[in-house]
Short mmCIF file of C-alpha atoms in Angstrom, two decimals:
data_model
loop_
_atom_site.label_atom_id
_atom_site.label_comp_id
_atom_site.label_asym_id
_atom_site.label_seq_id
_atom_site.Cartn_x
_atom_site.Cartn_y
_atom_site.Cartn_z
CA MET A 1 139.20 116.52 69.24
CA PRO A 2 136.60 118.77 70.92
CA ARG A 3 136.42 119.04 74.69
CA LEU A 4 133.35 117.57 76.35
CA VAL A 5 132.18 121.06 77.32
CA ASP A 6 132.16 121.95 73.61
CA VAL A 7 130.10 118.94 72.56
CA PRO A 8 126.58 120.27 71.77
CA GLY A 9 124.01 119.15 74.31
CA TYR A 10 126.40 117.26 76.58
CA ILE A 11 126.49 119.83 79.40
CA ARG A 12 122.69 119.97 79.63
CA PHE A 13 122.53 116.19 79.56
CA TRP A 14 125.22 116.00 82.25
CA THR A 15 123.44 118.60 84.39
CA ALA A 16 120.18 116.67 84.14
CA SER A 17 121.96 113.50 85.22
CA ALA A 18 123.58 115.31 88.17
CA ILE A 19 120.29 116.81 89.42
CA SER A 20 118.49 113.50 89.15
CA ALA A 21 121.37 111.68 90.86
CA PHE A 22 121.24 114.04 93.83
CA GLY A 23 117.51 113.57 94.26
CA SER A 24 117.88 109.81 93.93
CA GLN A 25 120.38 109.77 96.80
CA VAL A 26 117.84 111.52 98.99
CA THR A 27 115.11 109.06 98.06
CA GLY A 28 117.43 106.06 98.34
CA LEU A 29 118.06 106.80 102.00
CA ALA A 30 114.52 108.07 102.62
CA LEU A 31 112.94 104.85 101.33
CA GLN A 32 115.31 102.76 103.46
CA ILE A 33 114.36 104.71 106.60
CA LEU A 34 110.70 104.84 105.59
CA THR A 35 110.59 101.06 105.22
CA ALA A 36 112.80 99.97 108.12
CA VAL A 37 111.84 102.61 110.70
CA THR A 38 108.63 104.48 109.82
CA LEU A 39 106.80 101.33 108.68
CA SER A 40 108.71 99.07 111.15
CA ALA A 41 109.60 96.52 108.47
CA SER A 42 111.69 93.39 109.04
CA ALA A 43 114.85 92.63 107.06
CA THR A 44 112.77 90.42 104.74
CA GLN A 45 110.28 93.22 104.10
CA VAL A 46 113.12 95.67 103.42
CA GLY A 47 114.42 93.14 100.89
CA LEU A 48 110.98 92.87 99.25
CA VAL A 49 110.68 96.64 98.83
CA ASN A 50 114.18 96.75 97.34
CA ALA A 51 113.33 93.84 95.06
CA ALA A 52 110.18 95.57 93.77
CA ARG A 53 112.40 98.30 92.35
CA TRP A 54 114.32 95.78 90.21
CA VAL A 55 111.80 93.06 89.31
CA PRO A 56 110.77 94.97 86.14
CA TYR A 57 114.28 94.45 84.80
CA LEU A 58 113.74 90.70 84.93
CA LEU A 59 110.20 90.81 83.55
CA PHE A 60 110.44 93.47 80.85
CA GLY A 61 114.13 94.20 80.36
CA LEU A 62 114.56 92.45 77.02
CA VAL A 63 111.39 93.99 75.60
CA ALA A 64 112.52 97.45 76.76
CA GLY A 65 115.64 97.10 74.63
CA VAL A 66 113.54 96.48 71.53
CA VAL A 67 111.31 99.48 72.35
CA VAL A 68 114.34 101.75 72.68
CA ASP A 69 115.86 100.54 69.40
CA ARG A 70 112.54 101.15 67.62
CA CYS A 71 112.00 104.69 68.92
CA ARG A 72 113.77 108.01 69.22
CA ARG A 73 115.58 108.03 72.53
CA LYS A 74 115.11 111.59 73.80
CA PRO A 75 111.28 111.41 74.05
CA ILE A 76 111.64 108.24 76.12
CA LEU A 77 114.04 110.00 78.50
CA VAL A 78 111.71 112.98 78.97
CA ALA A 79 108.54 110.92 79.43
CA THR A 80 110.06 108.54 81.97
CA ASP A 81 111.53 111.43 84.00
CA VAL A 82 108.13 113.12 84.25
CA GLY A 83 106.43 109.83 85.08
CA ARG A 84 108.88 109.12 87.90
CA ALA A 85 108.26 112.58 89.34
CA VAL A 86 104.53 111.87 89.51
CA LEU A 87 104.97 108.45 91.13
CA LEU A 88 107.35 109.68 93.83
CA GLY A 89 105.18 112.69 94.52
CA ALA A 90 102.30 110.35 95.38
CA ILE A 91 104.19 108.61 98.23
CA PRO A 92 104.01 111.45 100.80
CA LEU A 93 100.36 111.97 99.84
CA LEU A 94 99.57 108.34 100.63
CA TYR A 95 101.45 108.63 103.91
CA ALA A 96 99.47 111.75 104.87
CA LEU A 97 96.24 109.85 104.16
CA ASP A 98 97.47 106.90 106.28
CA ARG A 99 97.29 104.62 103.23
CA LEU A 100 101.00 103.83 102.89
CA THR A 101 101.66 100.17 103.66
CA ILE A 102 104.43 97.77 102.66
CA PRO A 103 102.34 96.25 99.79
CA THR A 104 101.35 99.73 98.56
CA LEU A 105 104.94 100.91 98.70
CA CYS A 106 106.05 97.81 96.78
CA LEU A 107 103.47 98.57 94.06
CA PHE A 108 104.65 102.15 93.62
CA VAL A 109 108.30 101.15 93.70
CA PHE A 110 107.55 98.50 91.05
CA ALA A 111 105.96 101.08 88.73
CA PHE A 112 108.89 103.39 89.39
CA GLY A 113 111.22 100.55 88.40
CA VAL A 114 109.42 100.06 85.06
CA LEU A 115 110.06 103.70 84.16
CA CYS A 116 113.67 103.46 85.35
CA LEU A 117 114.16 100.43 83.11
CA LEU A 118 113.07 102.34 80.02
CA PHE A 119 115.09 105.40 81.00
CA ASP A 120 118.27 103.42 81.62
CA ALA A 121 118.10 101.59 78.29
CA ALA A 122 117.55 104.84 76.39
CA ASN A 123 120.03 106.87 78.46
CA GLN A 124 123.05 104.62 77.91
CA SER A 125 122.26 104.36 74.20
CA TYR A 126 121.80 108.15 73.85
CA VAL A 127 125.30 109.09 75.04
CA PRO A 128 127.07 107.79 71.87
CA ARG A 129 124.82 110.14 69.87
CA LEU A 130 126.07 113.09 71.90
CA VAL A 131 129.76 112.23 72.36
CA PRO A 132 132.39 111.28 69.76
CA GLN A 133 133.52 107.66 70.05
CA GLU A 134 137.06 108.55 71.16
CA GLN A 135 135.57 110.44 74.13
CA LEU A 136 133.03 107.84 75.23
CA ASN A 137 135.03 106.78 78.29
CA ALA A 138 135.42 110.40 79.37
CA GLY A 139 131.74 111.09 78.69
CA TYR A 140 130.58 108.17 80.83
CA ALA A 141 133.21 108.92 83.50
CA ARG A 142 131.95 112.51 83.91
CA VAL A 143 128.40 111.23 84.36
CA GLU A 144 129.64 108.68 86.91
CA GLN A 145 131.52 111.44 88.74
CA ALA A 146 128.38 113.56 88.89
CA ASN A 147 126.54 110.58 90.36
CA ALA A 148 129.38 110.09 92.83
CA VAL A 149 129.41 113.72 93.94
CA ALA A 150 125.69 113.41 94.58
CA GLY A 151 126.40 110.17 96.41
CA SER A 152 128.96 111.82 98.67
CA THR A 153 126.79 114.78 99.68
CA GLY A 154 123.24 113.54 99.11
CA PRO A 155 123.07 111.01 101.97
CA LEU A 156 124.38 113.53 104.51
CA ILE A 157 121.88 116.17 103.43
CA ALA A 158 119.21 113.49 103.22
CA GLY A 159 119.94 112.48 106.83
CA VAL A 160 119.39 116.06 107.98
CA LEU A 161 116.34 116.48 105.76
CA ILE A 162 114.76 113.26 107.00
CA ARG A 163 115.32 114.34 110.58
CA LEU A 164 113.67 117.71 109.90
CA VAL A 165 110.65 116.74 107.78
CA GLY A 166 110.55 112.94 107.89
CA ALA A 167 111.25 110.30 105.28
CA PRO A 168 107.96 110.56 103.30
CA LEU A 169 108.32 114.28 102.58
CA ALA A 170 112.01 113.86 101.74
CA VAL A 171 110.92 111.78 98.75
CA LEU A 172 109.43 114.95 97.29
CA VAL A 173 112.96 116.23 96.70
CA ASP A 174 113.59 113.41 94.26
CA ALA A 175 110.24 114.00 92.56
CA LEU A 176 111.26 117.59 91.85
CA SER A 177 114.71 116.51 90.67
CA TYR A 178 113.21 114.14 88.08
CA LEU A 179 110.96 116.92 86.81
CA ALA A 180 113.96 119.26 86.43
CA SER A 181 115.94 116.51 84.69
CA GLY A 182 113.15 115.92 82.18
CA LEU A 183 112.92 119.62 81.31
CA LEU A 184 116.67 119.86 80.77
CA ILE A 185 116.82 116.78 78.53
CA ALA A 186 113.89 118.12 76.53
CA SER A 187 116.02 121.19 75.72
CA VAL A 188 118.97 119.14 74.38
CA LYS A 189 119.35 119.44 70.62
CA ALA A 190 121.28 116.46 69.30
CA HIS A 191 121.09 114.01 66.43
CA ASP A 192 118.35 111.55 67.40
CA PRO A 193 116.98 110.02 64.20
CA VAL A 194 113.86 107.90 63.91
CA PRO A 195 115.03 104.29 63.41
CA ASP A 196 114.43 102.78 59.99
CA ARG A 197 111.13 100.90 60.14
CA GLY A 198 112.17 98.81 57.17
CA THR A 199 114.74 96.93 59.27
CA ARG A 200 112.22 95.80 61.88
CA HIS A 201 111.47 92.16 62.55
CA SER A 202 109.13 90.43 64.96
CA LEU A 203 109.47 91.28 68.65
CA GLY A 204 110.77 87.81 69.47
CA LYS A 205 113.39 87.87 66.73
CA GLU A 206 114.69 91.28 67.80
CA VAL A 207 114.87 90.17 71.44
CA ARG A 208 116.81 87.06 70.45
CA GLU A 209 119.15 89.13 68.30
CA GLY A 210 120.03 91.39 71.23
CA VAL A 211 120.53 88.48 73.63
CA ALA A 212 122.69 86.61 71.10
CA TRP A 213 124.87 89.66 70.53
CA VAL A 214 125.71 89.86 74.24
CA TYR A 215 126.04 86.21 75.22
CA ARG A 216 127.79 84.95 72.08
CA HIS A 217 130.33 87.76 72.07
CA ARG A 218 133.80 86.61 73.10
CA THR A 219 134.43 89.40 75.59
CA LEU A 220 130.97 90.85 76.31
CA ALA A 221 129.66 87.47 77.48
CA PRO A 222 132.07 86.93 80.43
CA MET A 223 131.79 90.60 81.38
CA ALA A 224 127.99 90.40 81.42
CA LEU A 225 127.68 87.07 83.24
CA THR A 226 130.11 88.01 86.01
CA SER A 227 128.53 91.44 86.39
CA HIS A 228 125.18 89.68 86.99
CA ALA A 229 126.81 87.68 89.78
CA MET A 230 128.49 90.79 91.21
CA LEU A 231 125.14 92.61 91.46
CA LEU A 232 123.53 89.58 93.11
CA PHE A 233 126.09 89.34 95.91
CA ASN A 234 126.64 93.08 96.34
CA THR A 235 122.88 93.51 96.76
CA MET A 236 122.81 90.88 99.47
CA VAL A 237 125.45 92.86 101.38
CA SER A 238 123.91 96.29 100.84
CA THR A 239 120.40 95.12 101.79
CA VAL A 240 121.50 93.42 104.99
CA PHE A 241 123.74 96.38 105.80
CA VAL A 242 120.79 98.73 106.43
CA VAL A 243 119.24 96.65 109.22
CA PHE A 244 122.66 95.43 110.44
CA ALA A 245 123.92 99.01 110.78
CA LEU A 246 120.80 100.29 112.54
CA HIS A 247 120.13 97.38 114.91
CA GLU A 248 123.52 95.74 115.57
CA LEU A 249 126.21 98.31 114.85
CA LYS A 250 123.84 101.04 116.11
CA ILE A 251 125.36 103.81 113.99
CA GLY A 252 121.99 105.57 113.62
CA ASP A 253 120.34 107.39 110.71
CA PHE A 254 123.12 109.95 110.42
CA GLY A 255 125.77 107.23 110.53
CA LEU A 256 123.96 105.42 107.73
CA GLY A 257 124.05 108.58 105.64
CA ALA A 258 127.71 109.17 106.50
CA THR A 259 128.59 105.66 105.33
CA TYR A 260 126.86 106.20 102.00
CA ALA A 261 128.62 109.56 101.73
CA CYS A 262 132.01 107.86 102.09
CA GLY A 263 130.95 105.54 99.31
CA GLY A 264 130.18 108.62 97.22
CA VAL A 265 133.64 110.06 97.90
CA GLY A 266 135.19 106.78 96.76
CA ALA A 267 133.10 106.86 93.59
CA VAL A 268 134.16 110.46 92.84
CA LEU A 269 137.81 109.53 93.20
CA GLY A 270 137.26 106.37 91.15
CA GLY A 271 135.68 108.37 88.33
CA ALA A 272 138.64 110.75 88.34
CA LEU A 273 141.10 107.85 88.16
CA SER A 274 139.16 105.89 85.54
CA GLY A 275 140.60 107.81 82.58
CA PRO A 276 144.27 107.60 83.61
CA VAL A 277 143.91 103.92 84.53
CA SER A 278 142.24 103.06 81.22
CA ARG A 279 145.06 104.79 79.33
CA ARG A 280 147.64 102.63 81.08
CA LEU A 281 145.75 99.33 81.11
CA ASP A 282 143.48 97.60 78.63
CA VAL A 283 139.84 96.97 79.48
CA GLY A 284 140.32 93.37 80.59
CA ALA A 285 143.11 94.08 83.07
CA THR A 286 141.24 97.06 84.53
CA LEU A 287 138.00 95.16 85.08
CA ILE A 288 139.65 92.08 86.58
CA ALA A 289 141.80 94.07 89.01
CA PHE A 290 139.07 96.36 90.28
CA ARG A 291 136.33 93.72 90.40
CA LEU A 292 138.59 91.85 92.83
CA VAL A 293 139.27 95.00 94.87
CA ALA A 294 135.54 95.72 95.03
CA ALA A 295 134.83 92.20 96.34
CA ILE A 296 137.52 92.22 99.02
CA GLY A 297 136.54 95.77 99.96
CA TRP A 298 133.49 94.49 101.88
CA LEU A 299 135.75 92.81 104.46
CA PRO A 300 135.86 95.72 106.99
CA LEU A 301 132.06 95.74 107.08
CA VAL A 302 131.76 91.98 107.56
CA LEU A 303 134.27 92.12 110.44
CA ALA A 304 132.75 95.25 112.06
CA GLU A 305 131.65 95.07 115.69
CA PRO A 306 129.47 97.46 117.74
CA GLY A 307 131.55 100.20 119.27
CA PRO A 308 133.56 103.31 118.41
CA TRP A 309 135.07 101.73 115.28
CA ALA A 310 131.79 100.50 113.80
CA LEU A 311 131.12 103.59 111.69
CA ALA A 312 134.74 103.78 110.51
CA SER A 313 134.73 100.11 109.44
CA ALA A 314 131.48 100.41 107.49
CA SER A 315 132.59 103.68 105.89
CA LEU A 316 135.94 102.21 104.83
CA ALA A 317 134.19 99.27 103.17
CA PHE A 318 131.84 101.49 101.19
CA PHE A 319 134.71 103.80 100.22
CA VAL A 320 136.89 100.99 98.83
CA VAL A 321 134.05 99.20 97.02
CA SER A 322 132.78 102.43 95.45
CA LEU A 323 136.31 103.49 94.47
CA ALA A 324 136.87 100.22 92.61
CA ILE A 325 133.48 100.33 90.89
CA GLY A 326 134.01 104.00 90.01
CA ILE A 327 137.21 103.09 88.17
CA GLY A 328 135.89 100.03 86.36
CA SER A 329 132.33 101.01 85.46
CA PRO A 330 133.05 103.77 82.87
CA VAL A 331 135.71 101.57 81.26
CA GLU A 332 133.28 98.68 80.85
CA MET A 333 130.47 100.97 79.70
CA SER A 334 132.50 102.69 76.97
CA TYR A 335 133.85 99.32 75.78
CA ARG A 336 130.34 97.90 75.47
CA GLN A 337 129.18 100.86 73.38
CA ALA A 338 132.31 100.80 71.19
CA VAL A 339 131.98 97.15 70.15
CA THR A 340 128.21 97.30 69.55
CA PRO A 341 126.56 98.73 66.41
CA ASP A 342 124.14 101.61 67.07
CA ARG A 343 121.09 99.61 65.94
CA LEU A 344 121.82 97.04 68.69
CA ARG A 345 122.87 99.35 71.50
CA GLY A 346 119.43 99.67 73.06
CA ARG A 347 119.01 95.89 73.17
CA MET A 348 122.59 95.31 74.34
CA ASN A 349 122.25 97.81 77.19
CA ALA A 350 118.80 96.59 78.16
CA THR A 351 119.86 92.93 78.06
CA ILE A 352 122.81 93.46 80.37
CA ARG A 353 121.01 95.86 82.69
CA SER A 354 117.86 93.73 82.85
CA PHE A 355 119.78 90.74 84.15
CA ASN A 356 122.08 92.92 86.27
CA TRP A 357 119.25 94.63 88.08
CA GLY A 358 117.20 91.46 87.95
CA MET A 359 119.86 90.00 90.20
CA VAL A 360 119.14 92.86 92.60
CA ALA A 361 115.54 91.66 92.70
CA VAL A 362 116.84 88.23 93.71
CA GLY A 363 119.67 89.32 95.99
CA ALA A 364 117.68 91.79 98.10
CA PRO A 365 115.07 89.33 99.47
CA LEU A 366 117.64 86.51 99.59
CA GLY A 367 119.93 88.58 101.79
CA GLY A 368 117.00 89.58 103.99
CA VAL A 369 115.82 85.98 104.44
CA LEU A 370 119.34 84.76 105.29
CA ALA A 371 119.70 87.59 107.81
CA ASP A 372 116.34 86.86 109.46
CA ARG A 373 116.61 83.05 109.44
CA ILE A 374 120.32 82.64 110.28
CA SER A 375 122.20 85.85 111.08
CA PHE A 376 123.25 89.19 109.66
CA ARG A 377 126.90 88.16 109.74
CA PHE A 378 126.27 84.93 107.81
CA ALA A 379 124.42 86.80 105.04
CA LEU A 380 127.28 89.32 104.79
CA TRP A 381 129.90 86.55 104.51
CA ILE A 382 127.89 84.84 101.74
CA GLY A 383 127.74 88.12 99.83
CA LEU A 384 131.47 88.79 100.17
CA SER A 385 132.44 85.23 99.21
CA GLY A 386 130.24 85.26 96.12
CA ALA A 387 131.67 88.61 95.00
CA VAL A 388 135.21 87.22 95.25
CA VAL A 389 134.27 84.13 93.23
CA GLN A 390 132.79 86.16 90.34
CA ALA A 391 135.97 88.28 90.17
CA LEU A 392 138.10 85.12 89.97
CA VAL A 393 135.85 83.70 87.23
CA LEU A 394 136.29 86.90 85.23
CA ALA A 395 140.06 86.60 85.66
CA VAL A 396 140.19 83.15 84.04
CA SER A 397 137.86 84.07 81.15
CA GLY A 398 138.92 85.58 77.85
CA THR A 399 138.27 89.11 79.12
CA ARG A 400 142.00 89.84 79.45
CA GLU A 401 142.09 90.21 75.65
CA ALA A 402 139.67 93.18 75.64
CA ARG A 403 141.35 96.33 74.31
CA THR A 404 140.67 99.95 75.20
CA ALA A 405 137.44 101.29 73.72
CA ASP A 406 139.03 104.07 71.65
CA GLN A 407 140.90 101.41 69.65
CA LEU A 408 137.66 99.73 68.64
CA ALA A 409 134.84 100.42 66.23
CA PRO A 410 131.69 98.35 65.72
CA SER A 411 131.61 96.59 62.40
CA PRO A 412 128.16 96.23 60.82
CA SER A 413 129.14 92.84 59.47
CA THR A 414 129.75 91.49 62.96
CA ALA A 415 126.17 92.24 63.92
CA ALA A 416 124.66 90.21 61.13
#
């Protein structure tokens, strides 16, 4: 079995993912500061900006899956990377012209989200064309680790960068990273055939086929439904956290970046442990255990009080949650690819991601409204409680029967 470093094209693909992930960490923090501080937004407005990033997944997610399954995947990856670079590059220009408002920012973030939707659907479906099936978990885990390394260092550097040049200009870093990512992916030479046009059906029929594959599958269905709920409640917590940390815990911009960095460290460690854990446990047991850990992991943040321990409490919460997600995410991802035929992978990935990130579009403003109308603490408790419930629901479903991905192979007959 070849090592991942010997798999043609994988290193360039991995490098592109790492560069883009680093830039995204800078922009993630920069947009939060830009919205909450530079534009003096309320918690509800912060939630609306966050929601604009994910609304496209609800509106166009299922159609994006069909588009990806009908087209070669590498050209989609390159085009969406270049498009995102252009969109992000326009934000500091608008700010310099004094034309950057909350509605304008929402519009640009929405367009950015459309391109991210297409990229994500193609990206997850492209990996099985690069990596042998028995190495899918390792292939996804290495990408997750690259994202986590960026997550552990990016926010700290972003905090310094934002302090030096301001949040709008910091977004330019991400614009350049997307451009570099697109050029690297364009240089990857891997098997990426044009899908057979003779197998096409109407758009509606192909959408229904992808949705049915996910939600009628014995193990994919409970995984998908509970992951939707997890994203909803986690987004409520993470959205409220920004304003809660700045205005109540008073940990400052640098403290916000340090908290995200601790989350990145947890994700790095989780990615490193994902392989050994998956070799000892089947998919079902791994997901159930670490979904529950991720839910309970928010407790130190919910209980945090202003004072010397505020930063430590928030950082511990992000570390534990990211560690648990870092272990479980590659396992779930490789399992999903292994049980799904290639002709359905684009629709399967887009279906799950569209509803996952669609829940972010719901959870972000919901968390902001609860924080503004009732209290920050109440919104955080709702988020934690909901996350625990979805983990318990997963535990009583049939997910425990899911086997490790390298023991599985998609059968064309099962996709009929």
